[in-house]
CSV table of C-alpha atoms and ligand atoms in Angstrom, one decimal:
chain,number,residue,atom,x,y,z
N,863,MET,CA,8.9,35.6,-85.6
N,864,GLN,CA,10.1,33.0,-83.1
N,865,THR,CA,8.8,29.5,-83.4
N,866,ALA,CA,6.7,28.1,-80.5
N,867,CYS,CA,8.5,26.6,-77.5
N,868,ARG,CA,9.5,23.0,-78.3
N,869,ASN,CA,8.3,21.7,-74.9
N,870,CYS,CA,5.3,23.8,-73.8
N,871,GLY,CA,4.2,25.4,-77.0
N,872,SER,CA,4.4,28.9,-75.5
N,873,ARG,CA,4.6,31.7,-78.0
N,874,LYS,CA,5.9,34.3,-75.6
N,875,GLU,CA,9.2,36.0,-76.6
N,876,ARG,CA,12.2,33.9,-75.5
N,877,ALA,CA,15.3,35.8,-74.4
N,878,GLU,CA,18.7,34.8,-75.8
N,879,PHE,CA,20.4,32.4,-73.4
N,880,CYS,CA,23.7,33.3,-75.0
N,881,ASN,CA,25.0,34.3,-78.5
N,882,LEU,CA,27.7,32.1,-80.0
N,883,GLY,CA,27.7,33.9,-83.3
N,884,TYR,CA,27.6,32.1,-86.7
N,885,GLN,CA,29.0,28.6,-86.8
N,886,PRO,CA,29.2,25.7,-89.1
N,887,LEU,CA,27.5,22.4,-88.1
N,888,ALA,CA,29.8,21.0,-85.5
N,889,ASN,CA,29.9,17.5,-86.9
N,890,SER,CA,30.6,18.5,-90.5
N,891,TYR,CA,34.3,17.6,-90.7
N,892,LEU,CA,35.9,18.7,-94.0
N,893,SER,CA,37.8,16.6,-96.5
N,894,ARG,CA,40.8,18.1,-98.1
N,895,ASP,CA,38.8,18.7,-101.3
N,896,GLN,CA,36.2,20.7,-99.4
N,897,LEU,CA,38.8,23.1,-98.2
N,898,GLU,CA,38.5,25.0,-101.5
N,899,GLU,CA,34.7,25.2,-101.2
N,900,PRO,CA,32.5,27.6,-99.2
N,901,GLU,CA,31.2,26.5,-95.8
N,902,ALA,CA,27.6,27.1,-94.5
N,903,PHE,CA,27.4,29.0,-91.2
N,904,TYR,CA,24.2,29.3,-89.1
N,905,PRO,CA,23.4,31.4,-86.1
N,906,LEU,CA,24.1,29.6,-82.9
N,907,VAL,CA,21.8,31.5,-80.5
N,908,PRO,CA,19.9,29.4,-78.0
N,909,THR,CA,16.9,30.9,-76.3
N,910,ILE,CA,15.1,30.1,-73.0
N,911,CYS,CA,11.4,29.8,-72.6
N,912,PRO,CA,9.8,32.1,-69.9
N,913,ASP,CA,7.0,29.5,-69.3
N,914,CYS,CA,8.9,26.2,-68.9
N,915,ALA,CA,12.6,27.3,-68.8
N,916,LEU,CA,13.6,24.9,-71.7
N,917,ILE,CA,16.8,26.2,-73.3
N,918,GLN,CA,16.5,25.5,-77.0
N,919,LEU,CA,17.7,26.0,-80.5
N,920,PRO,CA,15.3,26.1,-83.5
N,921,ASN,CA,15.0,23.0,-85.7
N,922,LEU,CA,17.6,23.9,-88.2
N,923,ALA,CA,18.2,20.8,-90.2
N,924,ALA,CA,15.8,17.9,-90.9
N,925,ARG,CA,16.4,15.0,-88.5
N,926,GLU,CA,17.0,12.8,-91.6
N,927,ASP,CA,19.9,15.0,-92.7
N,928,ILE,CA,21.7,14.8,-89.4
N,929,PHE,CA,21.0,11.3,-88.1
N,930,GLU,CA,20.6,8.9,-91.0
N,931,ASP,CA,24.4,8.6,-91.5
N,932,TYR,CA,26.0,9.3,-88.2
N,933,ALA,CA,29.7,9.0,-87.3
N,934,TYR,CA,29.5,8.2,-83.6
N,935,PHE,CA,30.0,4.7,-82.4
N,936,SER,CA,29.2,4.2,-78.7
N,937,SER,CA,31.1,0.9,-78.4
N,938,GLN,CA,34.3,2.7,-79.3
N,939,SER,CA,34.2,4.5,-75.9
N,940,ASP,CA,35.5,2.4,-73.0
N,941,GLY,CA,33.8,4.9,-70.6
N,942,TRP,CA,30.5,4.4,-72.2
N,943,VAL,CA,30.7,0.6,-72.4
N,944,LYS,CA,31.3,0.6,-68.6
N,945,HIS,CA,28.4,3.0,-68.1
N,946,VAL,CA,25.9,0.8,-69.9
N,947,HIS,CA,27.2,-2.4,-68.3
N,948,ASP,CA,26.5,-0.9,-64.9
N,949,TYR,CA,23.1,0.4,-66.1
N,950,ALA,CA,21.9,-3.0,-67.4
N,951,ASN,CA,23.0,-4.8,-64.2
N,952,LYS,CA,21.2,-2.2,-62.1
N,953,MET,CA,18.0,-2.4,-64.0
N,954,VAL,CA,17.8,-6.2,-64.0
N,955,GLY,CA,18.1,-6.1,-60.2
N,956,ARG,CA,15.9,-3.1,-59.6
N,957,LEU,CA,13.0,-4.1,-61.9
N,958,GLY,CA,13.4,-7.9,-61.6
N,959,LEU,CA,13.9,-8.3,-65.4
N,960,ASN,CA,14.3,-11.7,-66.9
N,961,GLU,CA,14.1,-13.6,-70.2
N,962,ASN,CA,10.4,-12.8,-70.5
N,963,SER,CA,10.8,-9.1,-70.1
N,964,ARG,CA,10.3,-6.6,-72.9
N,965,ILE,CA,13.0,-3.9,-73.2
N,966,LEU,CA,13.4,-1.2,-75.8
N,967,GLU,CA,16.4,1.1,-76.2
N,968,VAL,CA,15.8,4.3,-78.2
N,969,ALA,CA,18.8,5.4,-80.1
N,970,SER,CA,20.6,2.2,-79.5
N,971,ASN,CA,23.6,3.2,-81.7
N,972,ASP,CA,25.9,0.2,-82.4
N,973,GLY,CA,24.3,-1.9,-79.6
N,974,ALA,CA,26.6,-1.3,-76.7
N,975,MET,CA,23.7,-1.5,-74.2
N,976,LEU,CA,21.8,-4.3,-76.0
N,977,ARG,CA,24.9,-6.4,-75.7
N,978,GLU,CA,25.0,-6.0,-72.0
N,979,PHE,CA,21.4,-7.1,-71.6
N,980,ARG,CA,22.0,-10.1,-73.8
N,981,ALA,CA,24.9,-11.1,-71.6
N,982,LEU,CA,22.4,-11.0,-68.7
N,983,GLY,CA,20.0,-13.3,-70.5
N,984,VAL,CA,17.4,-10.4,-71.0
N,985,PRO,CA,16.2,-9.6,-74.5
N,986,ALA,CA,16.4,-6.0,-75.5
N,987,VAL,CA,15.4,-4.5,-78.8
N,988,GLY,CA,17.1,-1.4,-80.2
N,989,ILE,CA,15.6,1.4,-82.2
N,990,GLU,CA,18.2,3.3,-84.2
N,991,PRO,CA,17.6,5.6,-87.2
N,992,ALA,CA,21.2,5.8,-88.4
N,993,LYS,CA,21.1,2.8,-90.9
N,994,ASN,CA,24.9,2.5,-91.0
N,995,ILE,CA,25.1,2.1,-87.3
N,996,ALA,CA,21.9,0.0,-86.8
N,997,ARG,CA,23.6,-2.4,-89.3
N,998,ILE,CA,26.6,-2.9,-87.0
N,999,ALA,CA,24.3,-4.1,-84.2
N,1000,GLN,CA,22.3,-6.3,-86.5
N,1001,LEU,CA,25.4,-8.0,-87.8
N,1002,ASP,CA,26.2,-8.9,-84.2
N,1003,GLY,CA,22.8,-10.5,-83.9
N,1004,LEU,CA,21.4,-7.7,-81.7
N,1005,ALA,CA,17.7,-7.0,-82.7
N,1006,THR,CA,17.6,-3.4,-84.0
N,1007,ILE,CA,14.9,-1.6,-85.9
N,1008,ASP,CA,16.1,1.2,-88.0
N,1009,SER,CA,13.5,3.9,-87.3
N,1010,PHE,CA,12.9,7.2,-85.5
N,1011,MET,CA,10.9,7.0,-82.3
N,1012,GLY,CA,7.5,8.8,-82.5
N,1013,VAL,CA,3.8,8.3,-82.6
N,1014,ASP,CA,3.9,6.7,-86.1
N,1015,PHE,CA,6.5,4.2,-85.1
N,1016,ALA,CA,4.6,3.4,-81.9
N,1017,GLN,CA,1.4,2.8,-83.7
N,1018,GLU,CA,3.1,0.5,-86.2
N,1019,LEU,CA,4.8,-1.6,-83.5
N,1020,LEU,CA,1.6,-1.9,-81.5
N,1021,SER,CA,-0.5,-2.9,-84.5
N,1022,SER,CA,2.0,-5.7,-85.2
N,1023,GLY,CA,1.1,-7.1,-81.8
N,1024,TYR,CA,3.7,-5.6,-79.5
N,1025,GLN,CA,2.5,-5.9,-75.9
N,1026,GLY,CA,4.1,-2.9,-74.2
N,1027,ALA,CA,7.6,-2.6,-72.7
N,1028,HIS,CA,8.6,-3.2,-69.1
N,1029,LEU,CA,11.5,-0.9,-69.6
N,1030,ILE,CA,12.4,1.8,-72.2
N,1031,ALA,CA,15.8,3.4,-72.1
N,1032,ALA,CA,16.7,6.6,-73.9
N,1033,ASN,CA,20.2,7.9,-73.2
N,1034,ASN,CA,21.6,11.2,-74.6
N,1035,VAL,CA,19.0,11.4,-77.3
N,1036,MET,CA,16.3,13.8,-76.0
N,1037,ALA,CA,18.6,16.8,-76.8
N,1038,HIS,CA,18.6,15.7,-80.5
N,1039,VAL,CA,14.9,15.4,-80.9
N,1040,PRO,CA,13.2,18.2,-83.0
N,1041,ASP,CA,9.6,17.1,-82.2
N,1042,LEU,CA,9.7,16.4,-78.4
N,1043,ASP,CA,5.9,15.9,-78.2
N,1044,ASP,CA,5.9,13.2,-80.9
N,1045,PHE,CA,9.0,11.5,-79.3
N,1046,LEU,CA,7.7,11.3,-75.8
N,1047,THR,CA,4.2,10.4,-76.7
N,1048,GLY,CA,5.5,7.5,-78.8
N,1049,ILE,CA,7.4,6.3,-75.8
N,1050,ARG,CA,4.4,6.5,-73.5
N,1051,MET,CA,2.3,4.6,-76.0
N,1052,LEU,CA,4.9,1.8,-76.0
N,1053,LEU,CA,5.2,1.4,-72.3
N,1054,ALA,CA,3.3,-1.4,-70.5
N,1055,PRO,CA,0.9,0.2,-67.8
N,1056,SER,CA,3.5,-0.4,-65.1
N,1057,GLY,CA,6.5,0.0,-67.3
N,1058,VAL,CA,9.4,2.3,-66.6
N,1059,PHE,CA,11.0,4.8,-68.8
N,1060,THR,CA,14.6,5.9,-68.0
N,1061,VAL,CA,16.1,8.9,-69.7
N,1062,GLU,CA,19.6,10.3,-69.3
N,1063,PHE,CA,20.8,13.7,-70.4
N,1064,PRO,CA,23.6,16.1,-69.6
N,1065,ASP,CA,22.5,18.5,-66.8
N,1066,ALA,CA,22.1,22.0,-68.2
N,1067,GLU,CA,22.6,23.2,-64.6
N,1068,ASN,CA,26.2,22.1,-65.0
N,1069,LEU,CA,26.4,23.9,-68.3
N,1070,VAL,CA,25.3,27.1,-66.5
N,1071,ARG,CA,27.4,26.6,-63.4
N,1072,ASP,CA,30.6,25.5,-65.1
N,1073,ASN,CA,30.3,27.6,-68.3
N,1074,GLN,CA,30.1,24.6,-70.6
N,1075,PHE,CA,29.0,26.7,-73.5
N,1076,ASP,CA,30.8,24.4,-75.9
N,1077,THR,CA,28.2,21.7,-75.3
N,1078,ILE,CA,25.9,23.9,-77.4
N,1079,TYR,CA,25.8,23.1,-81.1
N,1080,HIS,CA,23.2,22.9,-83.8
N,1081,GLU,CA,22.6,19.1,-83.5
N,1082,HIS,CA,21.6,19.7,-79.8
N,1083,PHE,CA,18.1,21.2,-80.1
N,1084,SER,CA,17.3,21.2,-76.3
N,1085,TYR,CA,19.3,21.6,-73.1
N,1086,PHE,CA,17.4,20.0,-70.1
N,1087,THR,CA,17.7,20.6,-66.4
N,1088,LYS,CA,16.0,18.2,-64.0
N,1089,HIS,CA,13.1,20.7,-63.9
N,1090,SER,CA,12.6,21.2,-67.6
N,1091,ALA,CA,12.9,17.5,-68.3
N,1092,PHE,CA,10.4,16.7,-65.5
N,1093,ASP,CA,8.0,19.3,-67.1
N,1094,ALA,CA,8.5,17.7,-70.6
N,1095,LEU,CA,7.7,14.2,-69.3
N,1096,ALA,CA,4.8,15.2,-67.1
N,1097,ARG,CA,3.1,17.0,-70.0
N,1098,ARG,CA,3.1,13.7,-71.9
N,1099,GLY,CA,1.7,11.6,-69.0
N,1100,LEU,CA,5.0,10.3,-67.7
N,1101,GLY,CA,5.3,10.8,-64.0
N,1102,VAL,CA,8.9,11.1,-62.6
N,1103,VAL,CA,9.3,8.7,-59.6
N,1104,ASP,CA,13.1,8.9,-59.1
N,1105,SER,CA,16.2,10.7,-60.2
N,1106,GLU,CA,19.9,10.1,-60.0
N,1107,ASP,CA,22.9,12.3,-60.7
N,1108,ILE,CA,25.4,10.4,-62.8
N,1109,ASP,CA,29.0,11.2,-63.4
N,1110,ILE,CA,29.3,11.1,-67.2
N,1111,HIS,CA,29.5,13.7,-69.9
N,1112,GLY,CA,30.4,16.5,-67.4
N,1113,GLY,CA,27.5,15.6,-65.1
N,1114,SER,CA,24.3,14.0,-66.2
N,1115,ILE,CA,20.9,13.1,-64.8
N,1116,ARG,CA,18.9,9.9,-65.0
N,1117,LEU,CA,15.1,10.2,-64.5
N,1118,TYR,CA,12.8,7.2,-63.9
N,1119,ALA,CA,9.2,7.8,-65.1
N,1120,ARG,CA,6.0,5.8,-65.2
N,1121,PRO,CA,2.8,6.2,-67.2
N,1122,ASP,CA,0.6,5.1,-64.3
N,1123,VAL,CA,2.0,7.9,-62.0
N,1124,ARG,CA,0.4,11.3,-62.6
N,1125,LEU,CA,2.5,14.2,-61.3
N,1126,ASP,CA,1.5,17.6,-62.3
N,1127,LEU,CA,3.8,19.3,-59.7
N,1128,PRO,CA,7.4,18.6,-58.7
N,1129,GLY,CA,7.6,16.0,-56.0
N,1130,GLU,CA,10.2,14.8,-53.7
N,1131,HIS,CA,12.7,14.2,-56.5
N,1132,VAL,CA,12.5,17.5,-58.2
N,1133,GLN,CA,12.5,20.4,-55.9
N,1134,GLY,CA,13.3,24.1,-56.0
N,1135,PRO,CA,11.7,27.5,-56.2
N,1136,ALA,CA,10.3,28.9,-59.4
N,1137,PHE,CA,9.7,25.5,-61.0
N,1138,GLY,CA,9.0,26.2,-64.6
N,1139,GLN,CA,10.7,29.6,-64.8
N,1140,PRO,CA,14.3,30.5,-65.7
N,1141,THR,CA,16.5,30.9,-62.7
N,1142,ALA,CA,18.6,34.0,-62.0
N,1143,GLU,CA,21.8,32.0,-62.9
N,1144,GLN,CA,20.3,31.0,-66.2
N,1145,ARG,CA,19.4,34.6,-67.0
N,1146,ALA,CA,22.9,35.7,-66.1
N,1147,PHE,CA,24.6,33.1,-68.4
N,1148,TYR,CA,24.6,35.5,-71.4
N,1149,ASP,CA,28.0,37.0,-70.6
N,1150,LYS,CA,29.8,33.8,-69.6
N,1151,PRO,CA,31.1,32.6,-72.9
N,1152,ALA,CA,32.8,35.9,-73.7
N,1153,GLU,CA,34.5,35.8,-70.3
N,1154,TYR,CA,35.9,32.3,-71.1
N,1155,ARG,CA,37.0,33.5,-74.6
N,1156,ARG,CA,39.0,36.4,-73.1
N,1157,GLU,CA,40.8,34.2,-70.7
N,1158,LEU,CA,41.6,31.5,-73.2
N,1159,TRP,CA,42.7,33.9,-75.8
N,1160,ASP,CA,45.1,35.7,-73.4
N,1161,LYS,CA,46.7,32.4,-72.4
N,1162,LEU,CA,47.1,31.0,-75.9
N,1163,ASN,CA,48.4,34.3,-77.3
N,1164,ARG,CA,50.9,34.7,-74.5
N,1165,TRP,CA,52.2,31.2,-75.2
N,1166,LYS,CA,52.3,31.9,-78.9
N,1167,ARG,CA,54.3,35.0,-78.4
N,1168,GLU,CA,56.8,33.0,-76.3
N,1169,GLY,CA,57.2,30.8,-79.3
N,1170,LYS,CA,55.5,27.8,-77.9
N,1171,LYS,CA,53.9,25.2,-80.1
N,1172,ILE,CA,50.3,24.3,-79.3
N,1173,VAL,CA,48.1,21.3,-80.4
N,1174,GLY,CA,44.7,20.0,-79.4
N,1175,TYR,CA,43.6,16.5,-78.1
N,1176,GLY,CA,40.3,15.1,-79.4
N,1177,ALA,CA,38.1,16.4,-82.2
N,1178,PRO,CA,34.7,16.3,-80.6
N,1179,ALA,CA,31.8,18.4,-81.7
N,1180,LYS,CA,32.1,20.5,-78.6
N,1181,GLY,CA,35.7,21.4,-79.5
N,1182,ASN,CA,34.4,23.0,-82.7
N,1183,THR,CA,31.9,25.2,-80.9
N,1184,MET,CA,34.7,26.3,-78.5
N,1185,LEU,CA,37.4,26.9,-81.2
N,1186,ASN,CA,35.0,28.7,-83.6
N,1187,TYR,CA,33.5,30.9,-80.9
N,1188,CYS,CA,36.9,31.8,-79.5
N,1189,GLY,CA,38.4,32.4,-83.0
N,1190,ILE,CA,41.1,29.8,-82.7
N,1191,ASP,CA,42.3,28.4,-86.0
N,1192,ALA,CA,45.4,26.6,-87.5
N,1193,GLY,CA,47.5,29.7,-86.8
N,1194,ILE,CA,47.3,28.8,-83.1
N,1195,LEU,CA,46.7,25.0,-82.9
N,1196,ASP,CA,49.0,23.3,-85.4
N,1197,TYR,CA,46.9,20.1,-85.4
N,1198,VAL,CA,44.4,18.1,-83.2
N,1199,VAL,CA,44.7,14.4,-82.6
N,1200,ASP,CA,41.8,12.0,-82.6
N,1201,SER,CA,41.6,8.2,-82.6
N,1202,THR,CA,38.3,8.0,-84.7
N,1203,PRO,CA,39.2,6.5,-88.1
N,1204,GLU,CA,36.4,8.6,-89.8
N,1205,LYS,CA,37.9,11.9,-88.5
N,1206,ILE,CA,41.6,11.3,-89.2
N,1207,GLY,CA,42.8,13.1,-92.3
N,1208,LYS,CA,39.9,15.5,-92.2
N,1209,PHE,CA,39.8,19.1,-91.0
N,1210,LEU,CA,37.7,20.8,-88.3
N,1211,PRO,CA,34.8,22.7,-89.7
N,1212,GLY,CA,35.2,26.5,-89.5
N,1213,SER,CA,38.7,26.5,-87.9
N,1214,ARG,CA,40.0,24.1,-90.6
N,1215,ILE,CA,42.6,22.6,-88.2
N,1216,PRO,CA,43.9,19.3,-89.5
N,1217,ILE,CA,43.0,16.1,-87.6
N,1218,VAL,CA,45.8,13.5,-87.2
N,1219,ASN,CA,46.2,10.1,-85.7
N,1220,PRO,CA,47.3,10.1,-82.0
N,1221,ALA,CA,50.5,8.3,-83.2
N,1222,ALA,CA,51.5,11.5,-85.0
N,1223,LEU,CA,51.7,13.3,-81.6
N,1224,ALA,CA,53.9,10.5,-80.1
N,1225,LEU,CA,56.2,10.6,-83.2
N,1226,ASP,CA,56.2,14.4,-83.6
N,1227,PRO,CA,60.0,15.4,-84.1
N,1228,ASP,CA,59.1,18.8,-82.7
N,1229,PRO,CA,56.7,17.9,-79.8
N,1230,PRO,CA,54.3,20.5,-78.6
N,1231,ASP,CA,54.8,22.7,-75.5
N,1232,VAL,CA,51.1,23.0,-74.9
N,1233,ILE,CA,48.3,20.4,-75.4
N,1234,VAL,CA,44.8,21.6,-75.1
N,1235,ILE,CA,42.3,18.8,-74.2
N,1236,LEU,CA,39.2,19.6,-76.4
N,1237,ALA,CA,37.4,16.4,-75.3
N,1238,TRP,CA,37.4,17.5,-71.7
N,1239,ASN,CA,34.6,15.1,-70.7
N,1240,TRP,CA,37.2,12.4,-71.1
N,1241,GLN,CA,39.8,14.4,-69.2
N,1242,SER,CA,41.0,11.6,-66.9
N,1243,GLU,CA,41.3,9.0,-69.7
N,1244,ILE,CA,43.2,11.5,-71.9
N,1245,SER,CA,45.5,12.9,-69.3
N,1246,LYS,CA,46.8,9.4,-68.5
N,1247,LYS,CA,47.8,9.1,-72.2
N,1248,LEU,CA,49.6,12.5,-71.9
N,1249,LYS,CA,51.7,11.6,-68.9
N,1250,SER,CA,54.9,11.3,-70.9
N,1251,HIS,CA,54.3,14.8,-72.3
N,1252,LYS,CA,53.6,16.2,-68.9
N,1253,ASP,CA,56.8,14.5,-67.6
N,1254,ARG,CA,58.9,16.3,-70.2
N,1255,GLY,CA,57.4,19.6,-69.2
N,1256,ALA,CA,54.5,20.2,-71.6
N,1257,ILE,CA,51.6,22.2,-70.3
N,1258,ILE,CA,48.3,20.3,-70.4
N,1259,LEU,CA,45.3,22.6,-70.5
N,1260,SER,CA,41.7,21.3,-69.9
N,1261,ARG,CA,39.2,24.1,-70.3
N,1262,LEU,CA,41.0,27.0,-68.6
N,1263,GLU,CA,42.8,24.8,-66.1
N,1264,GLU,CA,46.5,23.8,-66.3
N,1265,LEU,CA,46.6,20.2,-65.1
S,363,TMP,P1,32.7,12.5,-77.4
S,363,TMP,O1,32.9,13.4,-76.2
S,363,TMP,O2,31.6,13.0,-78.3
S,363,TMP,O3,32.7,11.1,-77.0
S,363,TMP,O4,34.0,12.8,-78.3
S,363,TMP,C1,35.3,12.4,-77.9
S,363,TMP,C2,36.2,12.6,-79.0
S,363,TMP,O5,37.5,12.4,-78.5
S,363,TMP,C3,36.0,11.5,-80.1
S,363,TMP,O6,36.2,12.0,-81.4
S,363,TMP,C4,37.2,10.5,-79.8
S,363,TMP,C5,38.2,11.4,-79.2
S,363,TMP,N1,39.1,10.7,-78.2
S,363,TMP,C6,40.4,10.3,-78.6
S,363,TMP,O7,40.8,10.6,-79.7
S,363,TMP,N2,41.1,9.7,-77.6
S,363,TMP,C7,40.7,9.4,-76.4
S,363,TMP,O8,41.4,8.8,-75.6
S,363,TMP,C8,39.4,9.8,-76.0
S,363,TMP,C9,38.8,9.5,-74.7
S,363,TMP,C10,38.6,10.4,-77.0
S,364,ZN,ZN1,8.3,26.4,-72.9
């Protein structure tokens, strides 16, 4: 039997949103020793709720297993550092924040945003469950509590005398939360009565429109649209007062919500018919991944038959969903390059393609004829690095497009 909907608790049957088969956990990069061992595969079959339209996967792994030792460092991404720099400046201006303001960031990672607030003279406290990453921020003098956000945490902080936050930020974390109700209720409890909650998430409408099925993997439990996020917040007493489209991660949304604004219905910032129900486009998504697979498979096999050498650029989690769903392994991509020290020397889960340092591509005595950008959300940054390859005639493929 299906579990209840993570957002609205509905027990109605949820249709399959798509079916990506059996896949390993997308962030379980393999060491050379692990290549001789079996690998765990789990169904990757998101469903969509008929009552609130939340696209979701079941809670597969305990949050402690996935997030207590995490290998993603936000300060390593130039694009992300610029994003949080702009955010901190905007919030200080918009909300009139100063040295007396109380700011919390949920999932503060290695402190990229906390650092920007510090530079503006505004104190911000991070909450980060991955101890190895929280530690990096703490060593830099950035106040960071290693904990998960939720009702227990909120109660603890309030009973220690915490006065309520003027701003709580949560970026790219809501998708990872198994217990949405506990998470959002904890946030509402910690807001001052006129405090503001900002939440950013990749827009699942882009997923549907642009066939970004590779952004689906087991660590992402929920896929929000403006509508379903609005619904999730409103149910926990957080009224959405503004929204912005932001150009990061293939198209994201930032919502602003307040605990003193009650909105049970979509307002000026969230409009559209059939609020709360799956749209026709969402229902028709089911066949899209297979269409992509056919087209990519045709291209890569044609190039292979012509004797071309193909490699990949970037080893993000989304690349693993794409490669494993499309059945692309080391017989097609000789290697992928990635600059993350923790990934270099390992192998992609499932496809078992080796991950090498980007320098290995520059020094390859037999340079590739085709380079597939797997981290397509950083396409402009990466294609600049591939200019010399393009100039010598290599094909650069980003999703199904030859650049
Ligand atoms: P992300 O989309 O989750 O940030 O993952 C991007 C991956 O791509 C990450 O493993 C780092 C890698 N990458 C590079 O190796 N070189 C680059 O220039 C960029 C932008 C990303
Ligand atoms: Zn629901």
